[in-house]
Short mmCIF file of C-alpha atoms in Angstrom, two decimals:
data_model
loop_
_atom_site.label_atom_id
_atom_site.label_comp_id
_atom_site.label_asym_id
_atom_site.label_seq_id
_atom_site.Cartn_x
_atom_site.Cartn_y
_atom_site.Cartn_z
CA MET A 1 -100.78 37.91 0.67
CA SER A 2 -103.73 36.40 2.43
CA ASP A 3 -104.16 34.06 -0.56
CA ASP A 4 -100.71 32.60 0.13
CA ALA A 5 -101.57 32.02 3.76
CA GLU A 6 -104.80 30.24 2.82
CA ASP A 7 -103.05 27.97 0.30
CA ARG A 8 -100.42 26.75 2.76
CA PRO A 9 -101.40 23.76 4.89
CA GLY A 10 -101.44 24.20 8.63
CA LEU A 11 -99.12 22.56 11.11
CA LEU A 12 -101.78 20.00 12.02
CA THR A 13 -102.27 19.06 8.36
CA LEU A 14 -98.53 18.69 7.86
CA GLY A 15 -98.33 16.53 10.99
CA ARG A 16 -101.10 14.28 9.69
CA ARG A 17 -99.41 13.95 6.31
CA PHE A 18 -96.10 13.15 7.95
CA GLY A 19 -97.77 10.57 10.20
CA ALA A 20 -99.58 8.98 7.26
CA THR A 21 -96.34 8.84 5.28
CA LEU A 22 -94.50 7.34 8.24
CA LEU A 23 -97.19 4.71 8.79
CA GLY A 24 -97.25 3.90 5.08
CA THR A 25 -93.50 3.45 5.06
CA LEU A 26 -93.57 1.24 8.15
CA HIS A 27 -96.39 -0.81 6.62
CA ASN A 28 -94.42 -1.31 3.37
CA ARG A 29 -91.29 -2.31 5.26
CA GLY A 30 -93.28 -4.70 7.42
CA GLU A 31 -94.79 -6.36 4.34
CA LEU A 32 -91.33 -6.67 2.82
CA LEU A 33 -90.03 -8.26 6.01
CA VAL A 34 -92.89 -10.78 6.04
CA VAL A 35 -92.28 -11.73 2.39
CA GLU A 36 -88.55 -12.11 2.99
CA TRP A 37 -89.21 -14.18 6.12
CA GLN A 38 -91.34 -16.58 4.07
CA LEU A 39 -88.66 -16.76 1.38
CA GLU A 40 -85.98 -17.45 3.99
CA LYS A 41 -88.04 -20.25 5.53
CA SER A 42 -88.53 -21.82 2.10
CA ARG A 43 -84.86 -21.41 1.24
CA LEU A 44 -83.73 -23.00 4.50
CA ALA A 45 -86.15 -25.93 4.13
CA GLU A 46 -85.01 -26.47 0.55
CA LEU A 47 -81.38 -26.27 1.63
CA LEU A 48 -81.90 -28.79 4.41
CA ILE A 49 -83.82 -31.28 2.26
CA SER A 50 -81.37 -30.97 -0.62
CA THR A 51 -78.40 -31.38 1.68
CA LEU A 52 -79.85 -34.50 3.29
CA GLY A 53 -80.70 -36.00 -0.10
CA VAL A 54 -77.25 -35.29 -1.49
CA LEU A 55 -75.61 -36.73 1.60
CA PHE A 56 -77.66 -39.92 1.58
CA LEU A 57 -77.30 -40.61 -2.14
CA GLY A 58 -73.66 -39.63 -2.16
CA ILE A 59 -72.83 -41.89 0.76
CA MET A 60 -74.68 -44.83 -0.79
CA GLY A 61 -72.97 -44.36 -4.13
CA MET A 62 -69.54 -43.96 -2.61
CA VAL A 63 -69.95 -47.05 -0.41
CA MET A 64 -70.92 -49.16 -3.40
CA LEU A 65 -68.14 -47.77 -5.60
CA THR A 66 -65.56 -48.17 -2.86
CA ALA A 67 -66.57 -51.75 -2.13
CA THR A 68 -66.46 -52.63 -5.82
CA ILE A 69 -63.03 -51.12 -6.37
CA VAL A 70 -61.52 -52.51 -3.16
CA LEU A 71 -62.77 -56.00 -4.08
CA LEU A 72 -61.26 -55.68 -7.57
CA VAL A 73 -57.81 -54.73 -6.20
CA PRO A 74 -55.46 -57.67 -5.49
CA GLU A 75 -55.75 -58.87 -1.89
CA GLU A 76 -52.35 -57.60 -0.72
CA PHE A 77 -53.15 -54.01 -1.84
CA ARG A 78 -56.68 -53.82 -0.41
CA PRO A 79 -55.64 -52.04 2.82
CA LEU A 80 -53.88 -49.36 0.74
CA ALA A 81 -56.90 -48.96 -1.51
CA ALA A 82 -59.21 -48.64 1.50
CA GLY A 83 -56.87 -46.06 3.08
CA GLY A 84 -56.74 -44.10 -0.18
CA PHE A 85 -60.52 -43.98 -0.33
CA ALA A 86 -60.67 -42.90 3.31
CA LEU A 87 -58.31 -40.01 2.56
CA LEU A 88 -60.31 -39.06 -0.54
CA TYR A 89 -63.55 -39.04 1.46
CA LEU A 90 -62.08 -36.94 4.25
CA LEU A 91 -60.83 -34.34 1.78
CA SER A 92 -64.21 -34.34 0.03
CA ALA A 93 -66.01 -33.91 3.35
CA PHE A 94 -63.79 -30.93 4.13
CA GLY A 95 -64.63 -29.34 0.76
CA ALA A 96 -68.35 -29.95 1.30
CA TRP A 97 -68.15 -28.44 4.77
CA ARG A 98 -66.55 -25.29 3.33
CA TRP A 99 -69.30 -25.09 0.68
CA VAL A 100 -72.10 -25.37 3.26
CA LYS A 101 -70.34 -22.78 5.41
CA SER A 102 -70.28 -20.35 2.46
CA LEU A 103 -74.02 -20.90 1.92
CA LEU A 104 -74.71 -20.08 5.54
CA LYS A 105 -72.82 -16.79 5.24
CA GLN A 106 -75.49 -15.37 2.93
CA GLN A 107 -77.18 -12.51 4.72
CA PRO A 108 -80.83 -13.18 5.59
CA PHE A 109 -83.32 -10.37 4.94
CA ALA A 110 -80.89 -8.69 2.55
CA GLU A 111 -83.59 -6.62 0.82
CA SER A 112 -85.01 -5.35 4.13
CA VAL A 113 -81.55 -4.32 5.27
CA ARG A 114 -80.92 -2.58 1.94
CA GLN A 115 -84.23 -0.72 2.13
CA ALA A 116 -83.53 0.36 5.72
CA GLN A 117 -80.14 1.69 4.64
CA GLN A 118 -81.76 3.61 1.78
CA ASP A 119 -84.30 5.06 4.21
CA ARG A 120 -81.51 6.15 6.55
CA VAL A 121 -79.63 7.81 3.68
CA TRP A 122 -82.80 9.57 2.54
CA LEU A 123 -83.58 10.79 6.06
CA ASP A 124 -80.00 12.00 6.58
CA SER A 125 -80.05 13.87 3.26
CA SER A 126 -83.24 15.72 4.20
CA LYS A 127 -81.66 17.33 7.27
#
């Protein structure tokens, strides 16, 4: 029976192991958060640059196309053609706004949140 007592770690040893495990877990989660932060910054920069490029090129193309078509329409129908294009552009802008809004709804730091939820579940199951 004294062999069993000698093989079991003491309370201090268990506390150290628990502390080391806790620190290791916090370190891993911190590294994950840093990586995700860098990815989010890159994603946001890419989103902003792409959006600005699409807007600029789209506006330039639509202005040229609109001007060409309006000038090709007979003179008495030009106001109707211009109004039709204005309506088309407003509807397109609304659709683009909804698309950008859906992109912004993506949850940042999704993997960190998922890992924290898994940790919580694991801790609750060990009670």
